[in-house]
Amino acid sequence: MIRRKAGPVIVKASPWRKMIRDYQLYLLALPAVAYLFIFHYIPMYGVTIALKHYNPLQGILGSPWAGFQHFERFFNLYQFWPLIKNTIGLSLYQLIAGFPVPIVLALLLNQTRNKRFKSIVQTVTYAPHFISIVVLVGMVTLFLSPRSGFINHLIMAFGGEAILFMGEPAYFKTIYVLSGIWQNMGWSSIIYLAALASISPELYEAAKVDGASKWKQILHIDIPGIMPTAIILLILNVGQLLNVGFHKVYLMQNPLTEASQEIISTYIYKVGLIHAQYSFSTAVGLFNALINIVLLFGVNYFARRVSNSSLW
C-alpha cells in the first residue's frame, strides 16, 4: 500500500491576528476613521428632526414627533416643481457640457510631444481651480458688466448693444456652467492623464507599425484605456446630480433673477438658517439625499450591466 505524502496545511489567520500583525496600517488609518465617525456618522442622528417638530429648547429627544408632515408640506409646496426643474436642469446642463471637456483636454495633452508647451497648458488650465468661488463670481460679474465688462465692449465693438447678462434669467445656466468648466477642466483632467499614462507603450508602437494615424490611436487605444475611469467618475457625478454647488448659485443670485435661479440647496439655506425652520429644511435635505442615493444605485446597476466597470 502506497501512502501519499500529505501537502502543507494552510491555516488561515483570523481577522484579529491580521489586525495585530498589521497594526501599523490600522493606526495610520485611525485618524481618518475617527474623523469620519465623529463628524459624519454621529451627526446623522440629527436627521430625525425631519420627522419631528424640532424645538431647540426641548432638544432632539424632547421635541414631539411630526411623522411625514414636513415631507407632505414640501411636496404640496407651489415651489416644489420649479425647484426640482431648476436643480435638475442646471445639473444635467453641467454634466452634459462639462463632463467630456476634461477627457478631450487629457487626450489632446497626451498626444502633445512638446513637453514645454504641454507643461504651460497644464499650468494655465490647473490654475483657475485654486481661485475661490467668491473671487470667481466677482470676476464673472466684472467681465459681464454692461458698463466695464470686456465682453460687452466686444459686443459693442461689432455694432451690438450691451447686455445685462447677470440680470437675464436666460443666461444664468450658461454663465454658471461655462465658468465652472473654465475653473475645473484642467484639474479634472489629471485623473484621465494618469489613466492614459498607465497604458502600455507597446500598444502605440504596434499601432504605428500597422500604420494607425493619431486619430486611430486615440479612438482604439486612448479612449478604451480611460473608459473604466470615465464610467466610475460618471457614476459619482450622477450620484451628486441634485447637489449643485450652493455657494456659487447663491452668490450669483440677485433680485432680478432669484426666482429662476432658486435650487434645492439655496432654498434649504434660506428656509433652514434664515427663517429657522429646522425640521422642514432637514426634511427637504433628506429628500434630496435619498434621490441622489437612488440615482447612484440606478446608474451603477446600469453601468454594471452594460460594461465591466462599476463602483460595486
XYZ file of C-alpha atoms in Angstrom:
312
model
C 0.000 0.000 0.000
C 1.453 3.331 -1.128
C 0.905 6.277 1.139
C 0.799 9.689 -0.415
C 2.752 12.397 1.247
C 0.435 14.999 2.689
C 0.885 18.556 1.466
C 1.367 21.541 3.721
C -1.699 22.534 5.685
C -2.619 26.187 5.111
C -4.123 27.784 8.192
C -5.991 30.982 7.572
C -5.232 33.730 10.030
C -8.171 35.082 11.974
C -9.197 38.727 11.474
C -7.871 39.610 14.923
C -4.463 38.115 14.144
C -4.367 40.068 10.877
C -5.147 43.271 12.769
C -2.394 42.549 15.299
C 0.036 41.710 12.522
C -0.748 44.860 10.523
C -1.419 47.172 13.461
C 0.744 49.945 11.936
C -1.631 50.261 8.983
C -4.669 50.425 11.249
C -3.021 53.062 13.425
C -2.275 55.059 10.280
C -5.943 54.869 9.216
C -7.286 55.572 12.709
C -7.341 59.417 12.473
C -9.287 59.319 9.195
C -11.747 56.739 10.557
C -12.201 58.771 13.749
C -12.816 61.923 11.713
C -15.476 60.217 9.579
C -17.164 58.670 12.607
C -17.236 61.854 14.700
C -18.113 64.406 12.036
C -20.078 62.321 9.500
C -21.749 59.376 11.249
C -22.620 60.701 14.707
C -24.331 63.857 13.311
C -26.571 61.608 11.182
C -28.741 61.161 14.270
C -29.826 64.765 13.766
C -31.695 63.698 10.621
C -34.504 62.555 12.934
C -35.607 66.175 13.335
C -37.067 65.842 9.821
C -39.731 63.674 11.482
C -40.255 65.989 14.448
C -41.462 69.475 15.322
C -37.992 70.430 16.442
C -37.649 72.950 19.215
C -34.100 73.948 20.256
C -35.230 74.374 23.857
C -36.624 70.831 24.019
C -33.800 69.255 22.048
C -33.966 66.412 19.562
C -35.193 63.825 22.067
C -37.731 66.104 23.719
C -39.310 67.502 20.538
C -42.676 65.953 19.563
C -42.952 63.650 16.563
C -44.431 65.057 13.368
C -44.282 61.996 11.118
C -44.133 62.865 7.421
C -45.822 66.263 7.754
C -42.767 68.197 6.622
C -42.329 65.984 3.567
C -46.000 66.417 2.651
C -45.636 70.167 3.068
C -42.680 70.205 0.689
C -44.452 68.037 -1.904
C -47.512 70.298 -1.810
C -45.442 73.477 -1.967
C -46.014 75.651 -5.034
C -42.213 75.915 -5.348
C -41.701 72.139 -5.426
C -41.679 71.610 -9.183
C -39.797 74.838 -10.004
C -37.095 73.815 -7.504
C -36.827 70.311 -8.972
C -36.825 71.695 -12.519
C -34.148 74.317 -11.801
C -31.924 71.867 -9.908
C -32.125 69.008 -12.409
C -31.865 71.353 -15.397
C -28.727 73.028 -14.073
C -27.164 69.700 -13.021
C -27.820 67.989 -16.360
C -26.524 71.002 -18.269
C -23.369 70.992 -16.180
C -22.934 67.216 -16.575
C -23.543 67.079 -20.333
C -21.450 70.144 -21.168
C -18.716 69.773 -18.562
C -18.057 66.039 -18.277
C -16.471 65.499 -21.747
C -14.216 68.583 -21.606
C -11.547 67.164 -19.217
C -11.493 63.957 -21.270
C -10.873 65.868 -24.509
C -8.220 68.019 -22.825
C -6.439 64.956 -21.443
C -6.498 63.228 -24.861
C -5.048 66.323 -26.545
C -2.327 66.761 -23.914
C -1.441 63.082 -24.154
C -0.781 63.453 -27.883
C 1.362 66.566 -27.402
C 5.049 65.825 -27.852
C 6.353 69.307 -27.000
C 6.903 68.979 -23.255
C 7.344 72.712 -22.686
C 4.079 73.554 -24.423
C 2.342 70.728 -22.550
C 3.542 71.981 -19.165
C 2.451 75.552 -19.972
C -1.043 74.385 -20.977
C -1.332 72.259 -17.842
C -0.288 75.157 -15.609
C -2.706 77.566 -17.279
C -5.628 75.123 -17.064
C -4.862 73.990 -13.488
C -4.537 77.493 -12.023
C -8.255 78.515 -12.090
C -9.103 75.571 -9.813
C -7.391 77.350 -6.916
C -9.474 80.517 -7.310
C -12.123 80.753 -4.589
C -15.799 80.758 -5.564
C -16.234 84.289 -4.210
C -13.400 85.619 -6.360
C -14.653 83.674 -9.376
C -18.163 85.110 -9.145
C -16.665 88.581 -8.706
C -14.588 88.081 -11.860
C -17.618 86.852 -13.824
C -19.692 89.817 -12.646
C -16.913 92.226 -13.612
C -16.299 90.658 -17.039
C -20.024 90.640 -17.874
C -20.759 94.130 -16.580
C -22.754 96.187 -19.141
C -20.519 99.220 -18.491
C -16.990 97.991 -17.778
C -17.057 94.341 -18.847
C -14.842 93.453 -21.801
C -17.475 91.019 -23.137
C -19.924 93.868 -23.669
C -17.134 96.020 -25.068
C -16.537 93.360 -27.720
C -20.264 93.183 -28.482
C -20.472 96.960 -28.878
C -17.296 96.987 -30.990
C -19.104 94.790 -33.529
C -22.150 97.064 -33.538
C -24.261 95.325 -30.904
C -25.844 96.637 -27.725
C -24.686 95.975 -24.180
C -26.427 93.041 -22.480
C -27.200 92.781 -18.766
C -26.046 89.169 -18.540
C -26.363 88.834 -14.763
C -29.877 90.284 -14.842
C -31.295 87.990 -17.530
C -32.562 84.574 -16.319
C -31.917 83.043 -19.748
C -28.136 83.487 -19.373
C -27.781 82.164 -15.821
C -27.294 78.449 -16.567
C -24.827 79.091 -19.388
C -22.757 81.504 -17.278
C -22.745 79.047 -14.372
C -21.713 76.063 -16.497
C -19.097 77.790 -18.670
C -17.398 79.432 -15.701
C -17.345 76.042 -13.939
C -15.801 74.361 -16.974
C -13.118 77.039 -17.177
C -12.322 76.658 -13.492
C -12.251 72.858 -13.213
C -11.416 71.349 -16.609
C -7.647 71.316 -16.029
C -7.851 69.899 -12.529
C -10.395 67.246 -13.581
C -8.172 66.124 -16.448
C -5.404 64.982 -14.067
C -7.058 61.637 -13.334
C -7.528 60.971 -17.058
C -3.874 61.826 -17.733
C -2.920 59.341 -15.025
C -5.102 56.692 -16.688
C -3.501 57.424 -20.068
C -0.036 57.180 -18.556
C -0.816 53.630 -17.410
C -1.445 52.434 -20.988
C 1.367 50.216 -22.270
C 3.647 51.973 -24.810
C 3.761 48.701 -26.759
C 0.190 49.330 -27.901
C 1.216 52.629 -29.510
C 4.267 51.015 -31.118
C 2.129 48.220 -32.556
C -0.398 50.763 -33.829
C 2.366 52.769 -35.562
C 3.695 49.606 -37.192
C 0.188 48.909 -38.512
C 0.037 52.446 -39.918
C -2.547 53.820 -37.487
C -2.922 57.595 -37.518
C -3.143 59.785 -34.409
C -6.919 59.737 -34.625
C -6.949 55.920 -34.853
C -4.662 55.692 -31.827
C -6.977 57.926 -29.824
C -10.040 56.017 -30.968
C -8.754 52.482 -30.415
C -6.169 52.870 -27.632
C -6.672 56.037 -25.587
C -10.469 56.065 -25.294
C -10.786 52.353 -24.352
C -7.924 52.859 -21.887
C -9.674 55.646 -19.967
C -13.211 54.302 -20.356
C -13.317 52.486 -16.948
C -12.152 55.672 -15.214
C -14.689 57.771 -17.106
C -17.522 55.396 -16.174
C -16.623 55.491 -12.473
C -16.480 59.292 -12.476
C -19.763 59.472 -14.395
C -21.440 57.287 -11.763
C -20.124 59.541 -8.979
C -21.254 62.677 -10.806
C -24.761 61.318 -11.383
C -24.901 60.345 -7.704
C -24.394 64.039 -6.910
C -26.872 65.221 -9.547
C -29.058 67.232 -7.161
C -26.129 68.582 -5.129
C -25.477 71.639 -7.259
C -22.844 73.950 -5.802
C -24.644 76.094 -3.229
C -22.057 78.852 -2.831
C -21.759 79.742 -6.478
C -25.508 79.780 -7.149
C -26.185 81.800 -4.015
C -23.523 84.375 -4.906
C -24.825 84.670 -8.472
C -28.413 85.252 -7.373
C -29.875 88.749 -7.473
C -33.410 90.172 -7.101
C -33.914 90.243 -10.888
C -33.301 86.527 -11.429
C -33.728 84.923 -7.996
C -36.979 83.125 -8.857
C -35.463 81.343 -11.869
C -32.167 80.590 -10.074
C -33.569 79.030 -6.900
C -32.388 75.448 -6.409
C -32.851 72.969 -3.580
C -29.587 73.790 -1.762
C -30.191 77.553 -1.715
C -33.818 77.005 -0.697
C -32.679 74.815 2.233
C -30.258 77.519 3.367
C -32.866 80.274 3.266
C -35.638 78.266 4.912
C -33.451 76.499 7.465
C -30.946 79.103 8.616
C -32.518 82.425 7.723
C -36.117 81.526 8.647
C -35.129 78.954 11.328
C -37.443 76.201 10.009
C -35.032 73.452 11.009
C -37.307 70.422 10.711
C -38.720 71.440 7.354
C -35.315 72.228 5.842
C -33.921 68.932 7.167
C -36.796 67.078 5.502
C -36.036 68.801 2.196
C -32.341 67.966 2.515
C -33.138 64.339 3.363
C -35.381 64.080 0.313
C -32.542 65.473 -1.794
C -30.090 62.916 -0.377
C -32.473 59.993 -0.949
C -32.947 60.957 -4.607
C -29.167 61.085 -5.049
C -28.804 57.622 -3.484
C -31.452 56.179 -5.812
C -29.708 57.722 -8.832
C -26.338 56.391 -7.667
C -27.611 52.827 -7.304
C -29.525 53.022 -10.591
C -26.597 54.299 -12.665
C -24.200 51.855 -11.002
C -26.547 48.957 -11.833
C -26.873 50.125 -15.426
C -23.093 50.529 -15.802
C -22.509 47.045 -14.391
C -24.967 45.551 -16.877
C -23.595 47.443 -19.874
C -19.876 47.306 -19.067
C -17.498 45.679 -16.625
C -16.880 48.924 -14.725
C -18.903 49.898 -11.662
C -18.442 51.029 -8.079
C -19.604 47.682 -6.706
